[in-house]
PDB file of C-alpha atoms and ligand atoms in Angstrom:
ATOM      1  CA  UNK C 105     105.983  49.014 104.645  1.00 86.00           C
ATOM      2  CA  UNK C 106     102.958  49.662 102.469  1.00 95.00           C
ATOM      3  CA  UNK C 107     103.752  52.182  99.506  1.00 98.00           C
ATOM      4  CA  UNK C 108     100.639  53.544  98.026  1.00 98.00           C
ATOM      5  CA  UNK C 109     100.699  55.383  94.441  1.00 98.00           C
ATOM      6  CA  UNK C 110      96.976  57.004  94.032  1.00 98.00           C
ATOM      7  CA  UNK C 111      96.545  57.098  90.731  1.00 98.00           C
ATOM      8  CA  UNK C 112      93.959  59.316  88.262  1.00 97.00           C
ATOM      9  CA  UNK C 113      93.518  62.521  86.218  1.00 97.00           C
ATOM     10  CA  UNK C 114      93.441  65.599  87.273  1.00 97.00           C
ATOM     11  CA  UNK C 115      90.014  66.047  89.982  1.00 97.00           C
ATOM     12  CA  UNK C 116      89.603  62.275  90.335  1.00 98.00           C
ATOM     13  CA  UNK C 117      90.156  63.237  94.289  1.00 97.00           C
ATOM     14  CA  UNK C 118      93.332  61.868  95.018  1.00 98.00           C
ATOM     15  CA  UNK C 119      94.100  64.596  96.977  1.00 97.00           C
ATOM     16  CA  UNK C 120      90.903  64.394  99.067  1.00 97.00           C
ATOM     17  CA  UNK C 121      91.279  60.499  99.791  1.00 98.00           C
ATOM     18  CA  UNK C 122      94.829  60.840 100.711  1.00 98.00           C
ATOM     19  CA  UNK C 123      94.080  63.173 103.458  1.00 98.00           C
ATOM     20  CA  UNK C 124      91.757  60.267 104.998  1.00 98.00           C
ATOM     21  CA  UNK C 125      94.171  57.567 104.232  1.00 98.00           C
ATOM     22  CA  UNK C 126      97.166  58.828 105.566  1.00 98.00           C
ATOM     23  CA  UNK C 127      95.597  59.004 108.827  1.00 98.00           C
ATOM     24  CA  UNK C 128      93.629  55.630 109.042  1.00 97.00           C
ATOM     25  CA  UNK C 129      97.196  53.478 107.307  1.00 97.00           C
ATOM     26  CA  UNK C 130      99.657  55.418 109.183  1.00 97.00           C
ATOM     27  CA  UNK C 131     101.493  56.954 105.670  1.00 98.00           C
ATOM     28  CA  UNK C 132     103.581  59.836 104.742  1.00 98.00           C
ATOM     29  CA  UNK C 133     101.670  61.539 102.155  1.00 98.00           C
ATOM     30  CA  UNK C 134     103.409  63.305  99.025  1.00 98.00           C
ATOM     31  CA  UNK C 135     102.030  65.723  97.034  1.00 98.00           C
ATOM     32  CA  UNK C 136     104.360  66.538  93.855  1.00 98.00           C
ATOM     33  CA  UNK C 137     101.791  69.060  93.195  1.00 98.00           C
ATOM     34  CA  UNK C 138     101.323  70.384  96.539  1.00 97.00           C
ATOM     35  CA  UNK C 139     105.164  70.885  97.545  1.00 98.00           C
ATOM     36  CA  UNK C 140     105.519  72.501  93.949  1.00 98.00           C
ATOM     37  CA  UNK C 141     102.564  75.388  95.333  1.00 97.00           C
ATOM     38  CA  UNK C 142     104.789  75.425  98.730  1.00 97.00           C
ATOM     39  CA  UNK C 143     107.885  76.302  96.850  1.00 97.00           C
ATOM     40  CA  UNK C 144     105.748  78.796  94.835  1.00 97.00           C
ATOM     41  CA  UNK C 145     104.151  80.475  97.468  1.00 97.00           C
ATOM     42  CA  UNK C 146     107.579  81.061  98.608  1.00 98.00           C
ATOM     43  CA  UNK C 147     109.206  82.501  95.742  1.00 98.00           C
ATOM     44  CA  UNK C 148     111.504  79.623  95.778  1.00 97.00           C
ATOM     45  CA  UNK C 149     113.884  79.275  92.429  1.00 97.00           C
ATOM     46  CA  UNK C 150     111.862  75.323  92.189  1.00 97.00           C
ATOM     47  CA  UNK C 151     108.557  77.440  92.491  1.00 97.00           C
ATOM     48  CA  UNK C 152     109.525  79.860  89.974  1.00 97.00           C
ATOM     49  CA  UNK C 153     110.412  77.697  87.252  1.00 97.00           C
ATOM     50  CA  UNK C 154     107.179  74.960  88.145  1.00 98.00           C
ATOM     51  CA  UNK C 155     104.887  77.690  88.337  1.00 97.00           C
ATOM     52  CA  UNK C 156     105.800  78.545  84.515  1.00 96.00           C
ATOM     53  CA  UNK C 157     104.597  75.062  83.453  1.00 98.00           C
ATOM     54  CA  UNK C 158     101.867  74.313  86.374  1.00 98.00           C
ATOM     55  CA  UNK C 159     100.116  77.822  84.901  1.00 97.00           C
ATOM     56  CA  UNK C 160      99.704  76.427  81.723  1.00 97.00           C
ATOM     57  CA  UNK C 161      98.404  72.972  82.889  1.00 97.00           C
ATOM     58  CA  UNK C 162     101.559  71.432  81.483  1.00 98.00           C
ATOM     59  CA  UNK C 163     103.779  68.684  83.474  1.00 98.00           C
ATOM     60  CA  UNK C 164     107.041  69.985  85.120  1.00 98.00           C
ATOM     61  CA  UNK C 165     110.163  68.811  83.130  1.00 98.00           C
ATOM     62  CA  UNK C 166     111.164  65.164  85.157  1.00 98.00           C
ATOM     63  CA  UNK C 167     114.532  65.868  86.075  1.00 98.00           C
ATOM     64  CA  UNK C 168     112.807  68.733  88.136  1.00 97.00           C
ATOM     65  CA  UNK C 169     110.491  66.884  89.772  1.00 98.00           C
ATOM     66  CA  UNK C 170     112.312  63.259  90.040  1.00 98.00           C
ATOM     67  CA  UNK C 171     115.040  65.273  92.244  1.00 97.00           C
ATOM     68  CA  UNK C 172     112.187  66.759  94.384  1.00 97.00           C
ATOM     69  CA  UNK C 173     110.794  63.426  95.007  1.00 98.00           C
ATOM     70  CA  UNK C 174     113.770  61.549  95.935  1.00 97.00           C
ATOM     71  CA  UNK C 175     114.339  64.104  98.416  1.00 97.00           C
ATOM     72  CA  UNK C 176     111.498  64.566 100.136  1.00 97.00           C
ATOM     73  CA  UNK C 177     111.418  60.884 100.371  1.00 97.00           C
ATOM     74  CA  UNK C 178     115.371  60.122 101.711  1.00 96.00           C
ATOM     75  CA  UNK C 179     114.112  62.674 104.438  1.00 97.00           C
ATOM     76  CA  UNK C 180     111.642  60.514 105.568  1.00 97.00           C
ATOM     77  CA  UNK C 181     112.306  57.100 105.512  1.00 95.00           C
ATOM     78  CA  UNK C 182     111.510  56.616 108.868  1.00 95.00           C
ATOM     79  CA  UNK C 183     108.015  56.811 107.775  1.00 96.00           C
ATOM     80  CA  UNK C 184     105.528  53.514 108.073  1.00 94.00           C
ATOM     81  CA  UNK C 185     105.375  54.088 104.261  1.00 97.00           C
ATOM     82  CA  UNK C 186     104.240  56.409 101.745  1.00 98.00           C
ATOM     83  CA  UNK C 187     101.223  57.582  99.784  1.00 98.00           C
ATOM     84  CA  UNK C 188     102.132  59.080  96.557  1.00 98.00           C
ATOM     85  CA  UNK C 189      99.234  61.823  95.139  1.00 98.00           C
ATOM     86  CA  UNK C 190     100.649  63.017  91.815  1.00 98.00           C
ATOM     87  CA  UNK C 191     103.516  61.094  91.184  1.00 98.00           C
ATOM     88  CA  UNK C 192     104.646  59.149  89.283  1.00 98.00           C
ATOM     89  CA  UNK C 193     102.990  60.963  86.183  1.00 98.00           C
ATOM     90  CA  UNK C 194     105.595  60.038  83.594  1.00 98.00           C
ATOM     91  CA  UNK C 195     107.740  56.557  82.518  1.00 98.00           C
ATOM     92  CA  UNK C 196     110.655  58.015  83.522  1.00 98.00           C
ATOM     93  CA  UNK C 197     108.972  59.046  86.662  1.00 98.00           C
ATOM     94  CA  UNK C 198     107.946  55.569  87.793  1.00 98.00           C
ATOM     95  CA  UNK C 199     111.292  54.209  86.660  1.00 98.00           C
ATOM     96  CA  UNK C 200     112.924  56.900  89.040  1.00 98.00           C
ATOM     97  CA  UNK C 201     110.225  55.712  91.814  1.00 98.00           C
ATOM     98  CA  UNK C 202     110.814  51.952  91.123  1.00 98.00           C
ATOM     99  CA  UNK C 203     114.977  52.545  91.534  1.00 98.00           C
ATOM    100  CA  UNK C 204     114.289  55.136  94.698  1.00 98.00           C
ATOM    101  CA  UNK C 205     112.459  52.548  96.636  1.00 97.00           C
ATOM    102  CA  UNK C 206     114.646  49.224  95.617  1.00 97.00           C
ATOM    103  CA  UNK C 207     117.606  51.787  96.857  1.00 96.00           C
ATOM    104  CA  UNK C 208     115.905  51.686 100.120  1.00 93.00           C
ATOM    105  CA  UNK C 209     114.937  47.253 100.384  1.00 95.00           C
ATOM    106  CA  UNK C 210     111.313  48.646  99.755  1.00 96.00           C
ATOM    107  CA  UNK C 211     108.317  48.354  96.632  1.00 97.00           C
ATOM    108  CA  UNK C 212     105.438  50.266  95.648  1.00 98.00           C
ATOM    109  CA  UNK C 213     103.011  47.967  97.084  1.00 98.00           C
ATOM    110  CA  UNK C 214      99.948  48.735  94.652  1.00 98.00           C
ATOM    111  CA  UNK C 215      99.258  51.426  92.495  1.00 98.00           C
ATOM    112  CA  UNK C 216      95.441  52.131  93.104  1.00 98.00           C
ATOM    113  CA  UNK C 217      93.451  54.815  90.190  1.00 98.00           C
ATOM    114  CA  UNK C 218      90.115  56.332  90.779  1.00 98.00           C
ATOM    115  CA  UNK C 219      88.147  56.026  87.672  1.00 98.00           C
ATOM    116  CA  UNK C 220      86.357  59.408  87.185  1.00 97.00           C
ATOM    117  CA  UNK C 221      84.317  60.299  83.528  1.00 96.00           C
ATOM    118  CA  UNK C 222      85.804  63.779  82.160  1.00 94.00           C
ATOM    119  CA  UNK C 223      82.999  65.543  82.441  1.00 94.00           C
ATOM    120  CA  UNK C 224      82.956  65.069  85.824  1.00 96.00           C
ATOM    121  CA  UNK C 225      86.546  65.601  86.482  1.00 96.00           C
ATOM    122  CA  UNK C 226      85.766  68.920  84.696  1.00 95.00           C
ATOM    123  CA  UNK C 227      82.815  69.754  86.484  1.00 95.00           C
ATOM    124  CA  UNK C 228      84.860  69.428  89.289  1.00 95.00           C
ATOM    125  CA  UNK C 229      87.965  71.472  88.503  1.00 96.00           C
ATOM    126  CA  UNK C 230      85.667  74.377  87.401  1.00 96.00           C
ATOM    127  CA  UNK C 231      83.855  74.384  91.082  1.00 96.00           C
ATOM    128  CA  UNK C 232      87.191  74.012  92.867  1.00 96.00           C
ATOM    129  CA  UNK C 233      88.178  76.657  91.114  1.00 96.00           C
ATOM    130  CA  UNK C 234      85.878  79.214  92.274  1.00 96.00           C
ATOM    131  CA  UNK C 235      87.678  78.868  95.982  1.00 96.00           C
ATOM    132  CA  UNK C 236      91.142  77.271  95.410  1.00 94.00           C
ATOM    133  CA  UNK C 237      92.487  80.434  94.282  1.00 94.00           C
ATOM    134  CA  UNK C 238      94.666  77.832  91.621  1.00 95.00           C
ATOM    135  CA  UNK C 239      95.507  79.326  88.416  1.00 95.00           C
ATOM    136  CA  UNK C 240      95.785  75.666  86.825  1.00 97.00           C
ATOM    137  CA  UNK C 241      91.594  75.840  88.231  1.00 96.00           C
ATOM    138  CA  UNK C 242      90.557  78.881  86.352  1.00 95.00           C
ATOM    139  CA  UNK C 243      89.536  78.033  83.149  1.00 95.00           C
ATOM    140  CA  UNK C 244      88.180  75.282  81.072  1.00 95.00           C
ATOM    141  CA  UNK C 245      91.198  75.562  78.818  1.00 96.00           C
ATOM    142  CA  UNK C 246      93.966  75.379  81.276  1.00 97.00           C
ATOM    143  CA  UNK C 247      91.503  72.546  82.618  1.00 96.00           C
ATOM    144  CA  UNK C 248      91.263  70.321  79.245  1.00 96.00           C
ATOM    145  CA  UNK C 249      94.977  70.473  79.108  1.00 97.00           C
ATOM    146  CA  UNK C 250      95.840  69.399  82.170  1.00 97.00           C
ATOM    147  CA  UNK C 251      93.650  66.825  81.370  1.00 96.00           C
ATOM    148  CA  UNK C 252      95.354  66.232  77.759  1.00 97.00           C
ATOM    149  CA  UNK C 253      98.481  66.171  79.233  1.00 98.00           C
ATOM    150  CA  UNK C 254      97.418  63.340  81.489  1.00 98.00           C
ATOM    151  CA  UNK C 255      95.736  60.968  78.641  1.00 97.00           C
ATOM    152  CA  UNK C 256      99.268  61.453  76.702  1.00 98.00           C
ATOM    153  CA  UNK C 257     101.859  61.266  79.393  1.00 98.00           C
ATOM    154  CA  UNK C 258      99.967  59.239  82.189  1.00 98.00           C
ATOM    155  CA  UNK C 259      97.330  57.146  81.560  1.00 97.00           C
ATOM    156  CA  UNK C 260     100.421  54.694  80.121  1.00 98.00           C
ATOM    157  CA  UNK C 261     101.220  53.748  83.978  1.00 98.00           C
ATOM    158  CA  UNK C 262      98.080  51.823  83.917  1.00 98.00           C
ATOM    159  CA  UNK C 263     100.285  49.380  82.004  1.00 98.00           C
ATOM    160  CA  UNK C 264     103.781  49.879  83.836  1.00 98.00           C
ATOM    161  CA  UNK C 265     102.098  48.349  86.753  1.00 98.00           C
ATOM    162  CA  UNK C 266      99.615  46.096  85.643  1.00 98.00           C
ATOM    163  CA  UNK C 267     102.271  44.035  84.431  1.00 98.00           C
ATOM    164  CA  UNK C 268     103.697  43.699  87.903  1.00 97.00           C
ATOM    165  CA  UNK C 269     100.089  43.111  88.869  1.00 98.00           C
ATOM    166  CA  UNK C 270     100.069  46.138  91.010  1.00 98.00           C
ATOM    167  CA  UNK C 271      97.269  48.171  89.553  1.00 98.00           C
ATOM    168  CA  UNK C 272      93.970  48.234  91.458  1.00 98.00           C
ATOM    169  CA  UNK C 273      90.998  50.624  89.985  1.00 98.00           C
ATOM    170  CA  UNK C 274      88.196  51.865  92.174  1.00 98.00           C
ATOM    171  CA  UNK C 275      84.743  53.729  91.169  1.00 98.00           C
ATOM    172  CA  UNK C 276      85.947  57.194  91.839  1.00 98.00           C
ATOM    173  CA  UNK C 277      82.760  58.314  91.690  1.00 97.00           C
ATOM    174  CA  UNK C 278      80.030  58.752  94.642  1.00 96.00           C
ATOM    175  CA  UNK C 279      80.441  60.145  98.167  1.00 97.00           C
ATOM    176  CA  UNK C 280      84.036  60.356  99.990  1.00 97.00           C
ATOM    177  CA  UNK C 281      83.119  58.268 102.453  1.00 98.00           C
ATOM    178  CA  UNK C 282      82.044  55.729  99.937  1.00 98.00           C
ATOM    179  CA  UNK C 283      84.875  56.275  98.257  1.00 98.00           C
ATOM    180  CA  UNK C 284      87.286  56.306 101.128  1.00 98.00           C
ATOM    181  CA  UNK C 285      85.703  52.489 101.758  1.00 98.00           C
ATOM    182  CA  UNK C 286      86.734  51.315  98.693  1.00 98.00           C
ATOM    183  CA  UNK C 287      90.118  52.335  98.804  1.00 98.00           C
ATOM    184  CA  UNK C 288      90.489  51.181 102.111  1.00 98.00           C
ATOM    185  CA  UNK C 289      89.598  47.445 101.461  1.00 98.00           C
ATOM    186  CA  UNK C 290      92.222  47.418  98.631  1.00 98.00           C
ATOM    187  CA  UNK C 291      94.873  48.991 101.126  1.00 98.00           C
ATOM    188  CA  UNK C 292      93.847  46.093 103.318  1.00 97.00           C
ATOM    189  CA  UNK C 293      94.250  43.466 100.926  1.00 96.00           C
ATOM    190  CA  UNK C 294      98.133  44.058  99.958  1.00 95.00           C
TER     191      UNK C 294
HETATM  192  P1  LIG D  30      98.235  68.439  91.120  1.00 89.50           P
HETATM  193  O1  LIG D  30      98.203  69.227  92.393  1.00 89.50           O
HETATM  194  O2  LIG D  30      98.618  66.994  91.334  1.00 89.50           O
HETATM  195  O3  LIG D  30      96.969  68.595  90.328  1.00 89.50           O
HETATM  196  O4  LIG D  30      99.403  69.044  90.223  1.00 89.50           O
HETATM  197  C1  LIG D  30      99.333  70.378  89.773  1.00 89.50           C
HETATM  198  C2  LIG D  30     100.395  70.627  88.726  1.00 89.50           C
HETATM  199  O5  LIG D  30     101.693  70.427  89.295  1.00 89.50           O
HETATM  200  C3  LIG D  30     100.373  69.701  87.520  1.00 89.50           C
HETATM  201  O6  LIG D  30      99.444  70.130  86.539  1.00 89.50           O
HETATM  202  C4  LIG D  30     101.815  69.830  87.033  1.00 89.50           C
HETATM  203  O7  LIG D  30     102.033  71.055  86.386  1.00 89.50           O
HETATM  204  C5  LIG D  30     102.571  69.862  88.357  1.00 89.50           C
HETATM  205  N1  LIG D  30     102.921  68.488  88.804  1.00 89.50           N
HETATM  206  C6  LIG D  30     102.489  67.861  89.920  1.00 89.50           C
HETATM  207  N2  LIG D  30     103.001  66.631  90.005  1.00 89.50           N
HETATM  208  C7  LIG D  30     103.776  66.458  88.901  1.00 89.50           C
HETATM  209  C8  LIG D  30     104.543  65.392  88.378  1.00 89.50           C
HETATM  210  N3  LIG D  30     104.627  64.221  89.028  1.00 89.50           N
HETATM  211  N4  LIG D  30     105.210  65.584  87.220  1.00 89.50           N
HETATM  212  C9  LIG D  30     105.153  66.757  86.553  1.00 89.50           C
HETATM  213  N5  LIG D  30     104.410  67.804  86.965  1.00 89.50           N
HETATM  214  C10 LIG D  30     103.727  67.659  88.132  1.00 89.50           C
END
């Protein structure tokens, strides 16, 4: 089983990539972010009280989004693995991830970050914006603190997993399909 965590700020394209690699490695892909729109977009008690702190650009409280996690992935375990876009985003959150998949005889196989400058990530947000209909998208602010929040609460995972020699970074910059490559050789390494 090859457990993927794809790592990076906010409009590094983790999203993006994980839509190609799920389908060339076979993986069940998680998106803390998108299930927390799903629940949203369906008026959902979870939705109501993420959408509070995803508005803002600030991280859901971890208790909240740990117990989402773990069950979305005890409901598919049958799966040839996992990609994880989003998640873990906190210590506690790759703790939680760390005891989820030892429950289960597994590992997170590699944690693997696109490295993206700022101003691109923000050049990037800004244009997504004008279609993704995201509040979290709308303005530089909301932007710079999503952004903030992920150079104080985040970036720090770098470290959780380089000590277990897990962490991988790629150029996150260039085309998809360039980018896409470089992912893929890492997956294919582990
Ligand atoms: P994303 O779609 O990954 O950009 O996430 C959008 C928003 O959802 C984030 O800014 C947070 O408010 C929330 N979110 C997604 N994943 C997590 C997480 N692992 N921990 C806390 N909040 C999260």
């Amino acid at each position: 089983m090859k457990n993927i965590v794809l790592f990076g700020p906010p409009g590094a394209g983790k999203g993006t990539q994980a839509e190609f690699l799920k389908t060339k490695f076979n993986l069940f892909h998680i998106s803390t972010g998108d299930v927390f729109r799903f629940n949203i977009k369906n008026s959902t008690p979870l939705g109501l009280l993420a959408k509070s702190f995803m508005d803002k650009g600030d991280l859901v409280p971890d208790e909240v989004t740990i117990n989402m996690l773990n069950e979305v992935v005890r409901n598919n375990l049958d799966s040839n693995g996992f990609i994880f876009d989003g998640f873990p985003r906190t210590n506690n959150q790759a703790e939680a991830l760390d005891k989820l998949m030892a429950e289960n005889d597994s590992t997170i196989s590699a944690m693997i970050a696109l490295e993206v400058d700022d101003e691109v990530l923000i050049s990037r947000l800004l244009e997504r914006g004008k279609t993704s209909g995201r509040v979290d998208d709308s303005t530089k602010d909301i932007i710079q603190n999503r952004i903030s929040e992920y150079y104080k609460k985040t970036a720090i995972l770098k470290n959780f997993y380089t000590k277990k020699n897990r962490y991988f970074g790629v150029n996150g910059e260039g085309s998809v399909k360039v980018i896409t490559d470089r992912l893929s050789s890492v997956i294919e390494s582990l």
